[in-house]
Coordinates of C-alpha atoms and ligand atoms in Angstrom, one line a residue:
M61 CA -11.5 -45.5 41.9
R62 CA -13.6 -48.1 40.0
Y63 CA -12.1 -47.7 36.5
P64 CA -14.5 -50.0 34.6
E65 CA -17.3 -47.6 35.6
L66 CA -15.7 -44.7 33.7
S67 CA -17.2 -45.7 30.4
Y68 CA -18.9 -48.5 28.5
W69 CA -15.6 -48.9 26.7
L70 CA -13.5 -49.3 29.9
S71 CA -16.0 -51.8 31.1
T72 CA -15.5 -54.0 28.1
V73 CA -11.7 -54.2 27.6
D74 CA -10.3 -57.8 27.7
E75 CA -8.1 -57.2 30.8
P76 CA -8.5 -56.3 34.4
L77 CA -7.7 -52.6 34.9
T78 CA -5.2 -53.2 37.6
P79 CA -2.9 -50.2 37.9
R80 CA 0.7 -50.5 37.1
P81 CA 3.1 -49.7 40.0
P82 CA 3.7 -46.0 40.7
L83 CA 7.1 -44.3 40.3
A84 CA 9.5 -45.6 42.9
G85 CA 11.6 -42.6 43.8
D86 CA 13.8 -40.1 41.8
T87 CA 15.1 -41.3 38.5
D88 CA 16.5 -40.2 35.1
A89 CA 15.2 -40.7 31.6
D90 CA 15.9 -39.2 28.2
V91 CA 12.2 -38.3 27.7
V92 CA 9.5 -38.1 30.3
V93 CA 5.9 -38.0 29.1
V94 CA 3.1 -36.7 31.4
G95 CA -0.2 -38.4 30.6
A96 CA -1.0 -41.9 29.3
G97 CA -3.7 -41.2 26.8
Y98 CA -3.3 -41.4 23.1
T99 CA -1.0 -38.4 22.9
G100 CA 1.5 -39.5 25.5
L101 CA 1.4 -43.2 24.3
W102 CA 1.7 -42.4 20.5
T103 CA 4.7 -40.1 21.3
A104 CA 6.3 -42.9 23.3
Y105 CA 5.5 -45.4 20.6
Y106 CA 7.1 -43.6 17.7
L107 CA 10.1 -42.6 19.8
A108 CA 10.7 -46.2 20.8
V109 CA 10.2 -47.4 17.2
A110 CA 12.6 -44.8 15.8
D111 CA 15.3 -45.3 18.4
P112 CA 15.0 -48.2 20.9
T113 CA 17.9 -46.8 22.9
V114 CA 15.9 -43.7 24.1
R115 CA 14.9 -44.2 27.7
I116 CA 11.3 -43.1 28.0
T117 CA 9.1 -42.9 31.1
V118 CA 5.4 -42.2 31.0
L119 CA 3.8 -40.8 34.2
E120 CA 0.0 -41.2 34.6
A121 CA -2.1 -39.8 37.4
Q122 CA -4.5 -42.8 37.2
I123 CA -4.3 -45.5 34.6
A124 CA -3.5 -45.6 30.9
G125 CA -6.8 -44.6 29.2
Y126 CA -8.3 -42.9 32.3
G127 CA -8.9 -39.7 30.3
A128 CA -10.8 -38.9 27.2
S129 CA -8.9 -41.7 25.4
G130 CA -10.8 -44.3 27.3
R131 CA -14.2 -42.7 27.0
N132 CA -14.7 -41.1 23.6
G133 CA -17.0 -41.8 20.7
G134 CA -14.5 -43.9 18.8
W135 CA -14.3 -41.8 15.6
C136 CA -10.8 -42.1 14.3
S137 CA -11.3 -39.4 11.8
A138 CA -9.4 -36.9 9.6
L139 CA -11.2 -34.1 11.3
F140 CA -9.2 -31.1 12.6
P141 CA -10.9 -28.7 15.0
T142 CA -10.0 -25.6 12.9
S143 CA -12.0 -25.6 9.7
L144 CA -10.2 -25.7 6.3
P145 CA -11.1 -22.1 5.4
A146 CA -10.0 -20.9 8.8
L147 CA -6.7 -22.8 8.5
A148 CA -6.2 -21.4 4.9
R149 CA -6.8 -17.8 6.2
R150 CA -4.3 -18.2 8.9
H151 CA -1.6 -20.3 7.3
G152 CA -2.2 -20.1 3.5
R153 CA -4.0 -22.5 1.3
D154 CA -1.1 -24.9 0.6
R155 CA -0.2 -25.4 4.3
A156 CA -3.9 -25.8 5.1
L157 CA -4.2 -28.5 2.5
A158 CA -1.0 -30.2 3.7
M159 CA -2.6 -30.4 7.2
Q160 CA -5.8 -32.0 5.8
R161 CA -3.7 -34.5 3.8
A162 CA -1.7 -35.4 6.8
M163 CA -4.9 -36.0 8.8
R164 CA -6.3 -38.2 6.1
E165 CA -3.1 -40.2 6.0
T166 CA -3.3 -40.5 9.8
V167 CA -6.4 -42.6 9.7
H168 CA -4.6 -45.2 7.5
E169 CA -1.5 -44.9 9.8
V170 CA -3.5 -45.8 12.9
G171 CA -5.1 -48.7 11.0
R172 CA -1.7 -49.9 9.9
V173 CA -0.2 -49.8 13.4
V174 CA -3.2 -51.5 15.2
A175 CA -2.9 -54.3 12.6
A176 CA 0.9 -54.5 12.9
E177 CA 0.9 -54.5 16.7
G178 CA -2.1 -56.8 17.1
V179 CA -4.1 -54.2 18.9
G180 CA -7.7 -55.6 18.7
C181 CA -9.9 -52.5 18.9
D182 CA -12.8 -53.4 16.6
W183 CA -11.3 -51.2 13.8
R184 CA -13.6 -50.7 10.8
Q185 CA -13.0 -47.9 8.3
G186 CA -16.5 -47.3 7.1
G187 CA -16.3 -43.5 6.8
T188 CA -18.7 -41.0 8.3
V189 CA -22.2 -40.0 7.2
V190 CA -23.4 -36.6 8.4
L191 CA -27.2 -36.4 7.9
A192 CA -29.2 -33.3 6.9
R193 CA -32.6 -33.6 8.5
S194 CA -34.0 -30.1 7.5
E195 CA -33.6 -27.7 4.6
V196 CA -31.3 -25.5 6.7
Q197 CA -29.0 -28.5 7.5
L198 CA -29.1 -29.5 3.8
D199 CA -27.9 -26.0 2.9
R200 CA -25.1 -26.4 5.4
A201 CA -24.1 -29.7 3.8
R202 CA -24.1 -28.2 0.3
A203 CA -22.0 -25.2 1.6
E204 CA -19.5 -27.6 3.2
V205 CA -19.0 -29.6 0.1
A206 CA -18.7 -26.4 -2.0
A207 CA -16.1 -25.0 0.4
A208 CA -14.2 -28.3 0.2
R209 CA -14.2 -28.2 -3.6
A210 CA -13.2 -24.5 -3.6
H211 CA -10.2 -25.4 -1.5
G212 CA -9.2 -28.1 -3.9
L213 CA -10.3 -31.3 -2.0
D214 CA -10.9 -34.3 -4.1
P215 CA -14.6 -35.1 -4.9
D216 CA -14.2 -38.4 -3.2
D217 CA -13.0 -36.8 0.0
L218 CA -16.4 -35.3 0.8
V219 CA -19.5 -36.4 -1.2
L220 CA -22.9 -34.7 -1.1
L221 CA -25.7 -37.3 -0.7
D222 CA -29.3 -37.1 -1.7
A223 CA -32.0 -38.3 0.6
A224 CA -32.0 -41.9 -0.8
E225 CA -28.2 -42.2 -0.6
A226 CA -28.0 -40.8 2.9
S227 CA -30.8 -43.1 4.1
A228 CA -29.2 -46.1 2.5
R229 CA -26.3 -45.6 4.9
C230 CA -28.2 -44.4 7.9
A231 CA -32.0 -44.6 7.8
A232 CA -32.7 -41.9 10.4
E233 CA -36.1 -40.1 10.6
G234 CA -36.6 -37.2 8.2
V235 CA -33.4 -37.5 6.2
R236 CA -33.2 -35.1 3.3
G237 CA -29.6 -35.7 2.3
G238 CA -26.2 -35.4 3.9
T239 CA -22.5 -35.7 3.4
Y240 CA -20.2 -38.7 3.3
T241 CA -16.4 -39.0 3.8
P242 CA -14.5 -42.3 3.7
H243 CA -11.8 -40.9 6.0
C244 CA -13.0 -42.3 9.4
A245 CA -12.8 -45.6 11.2
A246 CA -15.0 -46.7 14.1
V247 CA -12.9 -48.0 17.0
H248 CA -13.4 -49.3 20.5
P249 CA -11.4 -46.4 22.0
A250 CA -10.4 -48.1 25.3
K251 CA -9.1 -51.2 23.6
L252 CA -7.1 -48.9 21.4
V253 CA -5.5 -47.0 24.3
R254 CA -4.9 -50.0 26.5
G255 CA -3.4 -52.0 23.6
L256 CA -1.2 -49.1 22.8
A257 CA 0.0 -49.0 26.4
R258 CA 1.0 -52.7 26.1
A259 CA 2.7 -52.1 22.8
V260 CA 4.9 -49.3 24.2
E261 CA 5.7 -51.4 27.3
A262 CA 6.8 -54.3 25.0
R263 CA 9.2 -51.8 23.4
G264 CA 10.9 -51.0 26.7
V265 CA 8.9 -47.8 27.7
R266 CA 8.3 -47.5 31.4
I267 CA 4.7 -46.5 32.4
A268 CA 4.2 -45.4 36.1
E269 CA 0.5 -45.3 37.0
R270 CA -1.2 -43.6 39.9
T271 CA 1.6 -41.1 39.7
P272 CA 0.2 -37.5 39.4
V273 CA 2.7 -34.9 38.2
T274 CA 2.4 -31.8 40.4
E275 CA 4.9 -29.7 38.4
I276 CA 6.5 -29.7 35.0
R277 CA 9.7 -27.6 34.6
A278 CA 12.7 -27.6 32.3
G279 CA 14.5 -30.9 32.9
A280 CA 12.0 -32.4 35.3
A281 CA 8.6 -33.8 36.1
V282 CA 7.8 -33.7 39.8
T283 CA 5.5 -36.2 41.5
P284 CA 4.7 -37.1 45.2
H285 CA 6.6 -40.4 44.5
G286 CA 9.8 -38.7 43.2
T287 CA 11.1 -36.6 40.4
V288 CA 12.0 -37.8 36.9
R289 CA 14.9 -35.8 35.5
A290 CA 15.0 -35.7 31.7
P291 CA 16.2 -33.2 29.1
V292 CA 12.8 -33.5 27.3
V293 CA 9.4 -33.3 29.2
V294 CA 6.2 -33.7 27.1
R295 CA 2.9 -32.5 28.4
A296 CA 0.1 -34.7 27.2
T297 CA -2.6 -33.9 29.7
E298 CA -5.4 -32.4 27.5
G299 CA -8.5 -31.6 29.6
W300 CA -6.6 -31.8 32.9
T301 CA -3.9 -29.3 31.8
P302 CA -5.4 -26.4 33.9
G303 CA -4.4 -28.3 37.0
L304 CA -0.7 -27.9 36.3
P305 CA 1.0 -24.8 37.7
G306 CA 1.3 -22.1 35.1
H307 CA -1.4 -23.7 32.8
R308 CA -4.6 -22.5 34.3
R309 CA -5.6 -20.7 31.1
T310 CA -3.9 -22.8 28.5
I311 CA -6.8 -25.2 27.7
A312 CA -10.5 -25.1 28.7
P313 CA -11.9 -28.5 29.6
V314 CA -15.3 -28.9 28.0
Y315 CA -17.4 -32.0 28.8
S316 CA -18.9 -34.4 26.3
L317 CA -21.3 -37.1 27.4
M318 CA -22.3 -40.4 26.0
V319 CA -24.9 -43.2 26.3
A320 CA -24.9 -46.7 25.0
T321 CA -27.9 -48.9 24.4
A322 CA -28.2 -52.6 25.0
P323 CA -27.3 -54.7 21.9
L324 CA -30.0 -54.2 19.3
P325 CA -31.6 -57.1 17.5
D326 CA -30.8 -57.8 13.9
S327 CA -34.3 -56.7 12.9
T328 CA -33.6 -53.2 14.3
W329 CA -30.3 -53.0 12.5
D330 CA -32.0 -54.0 9.3
E331 CA -34.0 -50.9 9.6
I332 CA -31.2 -48.5 10.7
G333 CA -28.4 -49.7 8.4
L334 CA -24.9 -48.5 9.2
T335 CA -23.9 -51.8 7.7
G336 CA -20.3 -50.6 7.2
R337 CA -20.2 -49.3 10.8
E338 CA -20.1 -45.8 9.4
T339 CA -19.8 -43.3 12.2
F340 CA -22.8 -40.8 12.1
S341 CA -23.9 -37.3 13.0
D342 CA -26.1 -34.6 11.6
H343 CA -25.6 -31.0 10.6
R344 CA -26.9 -29.4 13.8
H345 CA -24.8 -26.9 15.7
V346 CA -24.3 -28.6 19.0
I347 CA -22.4 -31.7 18.0
V348 CA -23.9 -35.2 18.3
Y349 CA -22.0 -38.3 17.2
G350 CA -22.6 -42.0 17.2
Q351 CA -21.3 -45.4 16.1
R352 CA -22.6 -48.9 15.7
T353 CA -20.4 -50.8 18.1
A354 CA -18.9 -54.2 17.2
D355 CA -21.3 -55.9 19.6
G356 CA -24.4 -54.3 18.0
R357 CA -25.1 -51.3 20.3
L358 CA -25.7 -47.7 19.5
A359 CA -23.1 -45.6 21.3
F360 CA -24.1 -42.0 21.1
G361 CA -22.9 -38.7 22.5
G362 CA -23.0 -35.0 22.4
R363 CA -21.9 -31.8 24.0
G364 CA -24.2 -29.6 26.0
A365 CA -22.9 -30.2 29.5
P366 CA -21.9 -27.0 31.2
Y367 CA -18.3 -25.7 31.5
H368 CA -17.3 -25.6 35.1
F369 CA -16.0 -22.4 36.8
G370 CA -12.2 -22.2 37.1
S371 CA -11.7 -24.9 34.4
R372 CA -12.3 -27.5 37.1
V373 CA -12.4 -31.2 36.3
S374 CA -14.1 -33.6 38.6
P375 CA -15.6 -37.2 38.3
A376 CA -18.8 -35.6 39.4
Y377 CA -19.0 -33.7 36.2
D378 CA -18.9 -36.9 34.1
R379 CA -22.5 -37.5 34.7
E380 CA -25.3 -35.0 34.0
P381 CA -28.8 -36.6 34.0
R382 CA -30.3 -33.7 32.0
V383 CA -27.8 -34.3 29.1
F384 CA -28.2 -38.1 29.3
A385 CA -32.0 -37.7 29.0
A386 CA -31.5 -35.3 26.0
L387 CA -29.2 -37.8 24.3
R388 CA -31.7 -40.6 24.7
R389 CA -34.5 -38.3 23.4
T390 CA -32.4 -37.4 20.4
L391 CA -31.6 -41.1 19.7
G392 CA -35.4 -41.7 19.7
E393 CA -36.0 -38.8 17.3
L394 CA -33.3 -40.1 15.0
F395 CA -34.4 -43.7 15.1
P396 CA -38.1 -44.1 16.1
V397 CA -37.6 -47.9 15.6
L398 CA -35.9 -47.9 19.0
G399 CA -39.2 -47.1 20.6
P400 CA -39.4 -46.2 24.3
D401 CA -38.3 -49.7 25.4
V402 CA -34.7 -50.0 24.2
P403 CA -32.7 -49.7 27.4
V404 CA -29.7 -47.4 27.8
T405 CA -27.3 -49.6 29.7
H406 CA -24.3 -47.2 30.1
R407 CA -23.9 -43.4 30.7
W408 CA -20.6 -41.6 31.0
G409 CA -18.6 -38.6 30.0
G410 CA -15.4 -36.8 30.2
P411 CA -13.5 -33.6 29.5
L412 CA -11.9 -32.7 26.2
G413 CA -9.5 -29.8 25.7
V414 CA -10.3 -26.6 23.9
A415 CA -7.7 -23.9 23.1
R416 CA -8.8 -20.3 23.0
D417 CA -8.6 -20.1 19.2
W418 CA -9.9 -23.6 18.7
H419 CA -6.5 -24.5 17.1
A420 CA -4.9 -27.8 18.2
S421 CA -1.1 -27.6 18.4
V422 CA 2.0 -29.7 18.9
G423 CA 5.5 -28.4 19.6
L424 CA 8.8 -28.6 21.4
D425 CA 10.7 -25.6 22.8
R426 CA 14.3 -26.4 22.1
A427 CA 15.7 -24.1 24.7
S428 CA 13.7 -25.6 27.7
G429 CA 13.1 -29.1 26.3
L430 CA 9.4 -28.7 27.1
G431 CA 7.1 -30.3 24.5
W432 CA 3.3 -30.4 24.3
A433 CA 0.4 -31.5 22.2
G434 CA -3.4 -31.1 22.5
G435 CA -6.3 -28.7 22.1
Y436 CA -8.0 -31.2 19.8
V437 CA -11.5 -30.4 21.0
G438 CA -13.5 -33.5 19.9
D439 CA -11.1 -34.7 17.2
G440 CA -8.2 -36.2 19.1
V441 CA -8.4 -39.8 18.3
G442 CA -6.8 -39.3 14.9
A443 CA -4.9 -36.1 15.6
S444 CA -3.1 -37.5 18.6
N445 CA -1.4 -40.0 16.4
L446 CA -0.1 -37.3 14.1
A447 CA 1.0 -35.4 17.2
G448 CA 2.9 -38.4 18.5
R449 CA 4.7 -38.9 15.2
T450 CA 5.5 -35.2 15.0
L451 CA 6.8 -35.0 18.6
A452 CA 9.0 -38.0 17.9
D453 CA 10.5 -36.2 14.9
L454 CA 10.9 -32.9 16.9
I455 CA 12.6 -34.7 19.8
L456 CA 15.0 -36.6 17.6
G457 CA 15.8 -33.4 15.7
R458 CA 14.5 -34.6 12.4
D459 CA 13.3 -32.1 9.9
S460 CA 10.3 -33.8 8.2
D461 CA 7.1 -33.1 6.3
L462 CA 5.4 -33.5 9.7
T463 CA 7.5 -30.9 11.5
R464 CA 6.6 -28.4 8.8
L465 CA 2.8 -28.7 9.3
P466 CA 1.1 -25.5 10.3
W467 CA 0.0 -26.7 13.8
V468 CA 3.6 -27.3 14.8
G469 CA 4.8 -24.6 17.2
H470 CA 1.4 -22.8 17.0
R471 CA 0.8 -20.9 20.2
S472 CA -2.9 -20.3 21.1
P473 CA -3.7 -17.3 23.1
R474 CA -4.6 -17.9 26.8
W475 CA -8.3 -18.1 27.8
E476 CA -9.8 -15.1 29.6
P477 CA -9.5 -15.0 33.4
E478 CA -12.6 -16.0 35.3
P479 CA -15.4 -15.1 35.6
L480 CA -15.2 -14.1 31.9
R481 CA -14.2 -17.5 30.7
W482 CA -17.2 -19.2 32.5
L483 CA -19.6 -16.6 31.2
A484 CA -18.3 -16.8 27.6
V485 CA -18.1 -20.6 27.3
N486 CA -21.5 -21.2 28.8
A487 CA -23.2 -18.4 26.9
A488 CA -21.8 -19.8 23.7
L489 CA -23.1 -23.2 24.6
R490 CA -26.6 -21.8 25.4
L491 CA -26.6 -19.8 22.1
M492 CA -25.8 -22.9 20.1
L493 CA -28.5 -25.0 21.7
A494 CA -31.0 -22.1 21.2
A495 CA -29.8 -21.8 17.5
D496 CA -30.7 -25.5 16.9
R497 CA -34.1 -25.1 18.5
A498 CA -34.8 -22.0 16.5
E499 CA -33.8 -23.6 13.2
L500 CA -36.1 -26.5 13.9
R501 CA -39.0 -24.2 14.7
T502 CA -38.5 -21.6 11.9
G503 CA -36.8 -23.7 9.2
R504 CA -34.4 -20.7 8.7
P505 CA -30.7 -20.5 9.5
S506 CA -30.0 -18.9 12.9
R507 CA -28.0 -15.7 13.1
R508 CA -27.1 -16.8 16.7
A509 CA -24.8 -19.5 15.3
A510 CA -22.8 -17.0 13.4
T511 CA -22.5 -14.8 16.5
V512 CA -21.2 -17.8 18.4
S513 CA -18.6 -18.6 15.8
R514 CA -17.3 -15.1 16.0
L515 CA -17.3 -15.2 19.8
L516 CA -15.3 -18.4 19.8
N517 CA -13.0 -17.2 17.0
H518 CA -13.6 -20.5 15.4
Ligands
FAD254 C1 -17.1 -38.2 25.6 C2 -16.0 -37.9 24.6 C3 -16.2 -38.2 23.2 C4 -15.2 -38.0 22.3 N1 -15.3 -38.4 21.0 C5 -14.3 -38.3 20.2 C6 -14.4 -39.0 18.9 O1 -15.3 -39.7 18.6 N2 -13.3 -38.8 18.0 C7 -12.3 -38.0 18.4 O2 -11.4 -37.8 17.5 N3 -12.2 -37.4 19.6 C8 -13.1 -37.6 20.5 N4 -13.0 -37.0 21.7 C9 -11.8 -36.4 22.1 C10 -10.6 -37.4 22.3 O3 -11.1 -38.4 23.1 C11 -9.4 -36.7 22.9 O4 -9.1 -35.6 22.0 C12 -8.2 -37.6 23.0 O5 -8.6 -38.8 23.7 C13 -7.1 -36.8 23.7 O6 -6.1 -37.7 24.1 P1 -5.0 -37.2 25.1 O7 -4.1 -38.3 25.3 O8 -4.4 -35.9 24.6 O9 -5.8 -36.8 26.4 P2 -6.5 -37.8 27.5 O10 -6.9 -39.1 26.9 O11 -7.5 -37.0 28.2 O12 -5.3 -38.2 28.4 C14 -4.7 -37.3 29.3 C15 -4.1 -38.2 30.4 O13 -3.3 -37.4 31.2 C16 -3.4 -37.8 32.6 N5 -3.0 -36.6 33.4 C17 -3.6 -35.4 33.4 N6 -2.9 -34.6 34.3 C18 -1.9 -35.3 34.8 C19 -0.9 -35.1 35.7 N7 -0.8 -33.9 36.3 N8 0.0 -36.1 36.0 C20 -0.1 -37.3 35.4 N9 -1.1 -37.6 34.5 C21 -2.0 -36.6 34.2 C22 -4.9 -38.1 32.7 O14 -5.2 -38.9 33.8 C23 -5.2 -38.8 31.3 O15 -5.0 -40.2 31.4 C24 -14.0 -37.3 22.7 C25 -13.8 -36.9 24.0 C26 -14.8 -37.2 25.0 C27 -14.6 -36.8 26.4

């Protein structure tokens, strides 16, 4: 496996991606973590900080950062996949607001730790601007701000922008307004995950790479190289979860794909803006997301790749020429200054994890000692840090503000068996794409989008 080819980010970390040694036979630990992405590593980090005597082993099928953590858009945001109104309906307004507050604090917490641990990951908290480029999108922006106010969010948490204000941050074509939140930092995601792996190792955590776990059961994680026996076993496998026995329908892997341009000249950046390295998107249905990288590229991604039958995950699915072409086209529509000549130098993708009710969760079953976190959809960069802190509290038996948050112990329903799952997820995707096209054509909001929301129980 040529790890640097997995993403632009993994190709630009300041270290060779030489795998650490695999597990060398049966062993014991106090906590074994399966998966060395942000979730597994943040869990190990906070456990090791809280109690350096806890013996922690992390088992990783490939290398730390092989998964979505080494490939994502680098938005360390306060976003949570379940919307605030949906959270309030399910858990009550106070608990929904507590969840949002915890997510906002999480952005600062990640910033604090990367500074304290010397994890150089091009951190810049410039916030997020979400553009409205049609009247329909502007209506959606207004509705989002109104809902935030109605639920008691501070005016500064989400600001409605007029056309001039939005363009001043991100001068895309046809901007009519937008929204801005300060609660997001742009990061180099692979530098973050690789730096985190080094930080946990320095605190005595053992990371065994190229060590796939074939079974998780109470008291043990089983691998071809041996079994780690531990009273606590944490599953942190996100998009790969369906490959574990008993978890075929726990999480659906959905692919998100990205492209990166060559570094752009200053003259181009003078026209585009993003001077605070604000992360950016627009108010369409099928999510697109971008950042201005520290070395002056546009890194830009979106969903739209198909879901694969049986929740299969494969390196072959990371690349979808049709989606890469659509992303380049969309970049050109947003920023005509790029012209046809600005080269795309990198193309990649990876699976993220979606729970059936779109509700991320974290938990520890005290009877079995089995813990888990995930289902973040496209919002795991921040949320995984909150999950790691929460799992550390749960494992150490600490009752805290974190362990009382509404996502703790939440059990999502299982996905439908195939072929229903395949039909539903791909139909939803197609409907969303069609809704965006229809809105562009007619200038009216699409009913299809509401149907999809209901379908997905989002
Ligand atoms: C293209 C893309 C763009 C994204 N953009 C953003 C963004 O901008 N902001 C945001 O917040 N989120 C984003 N996300 C989502 C975010 O990256 C994830 O939510 C987050 O990285 C999840 O971290 P994780 O540690 O839970 O999972 P992962 O990083 O996927 O890690 C899981 C790890 O477990 C390992 N593993 C799996 N099965 C086994 C096994 N059986 N045995 C041993 N090891 C195993 C895998 O090899 C992998 O290393 C994006 C995702 C993608 C794919």
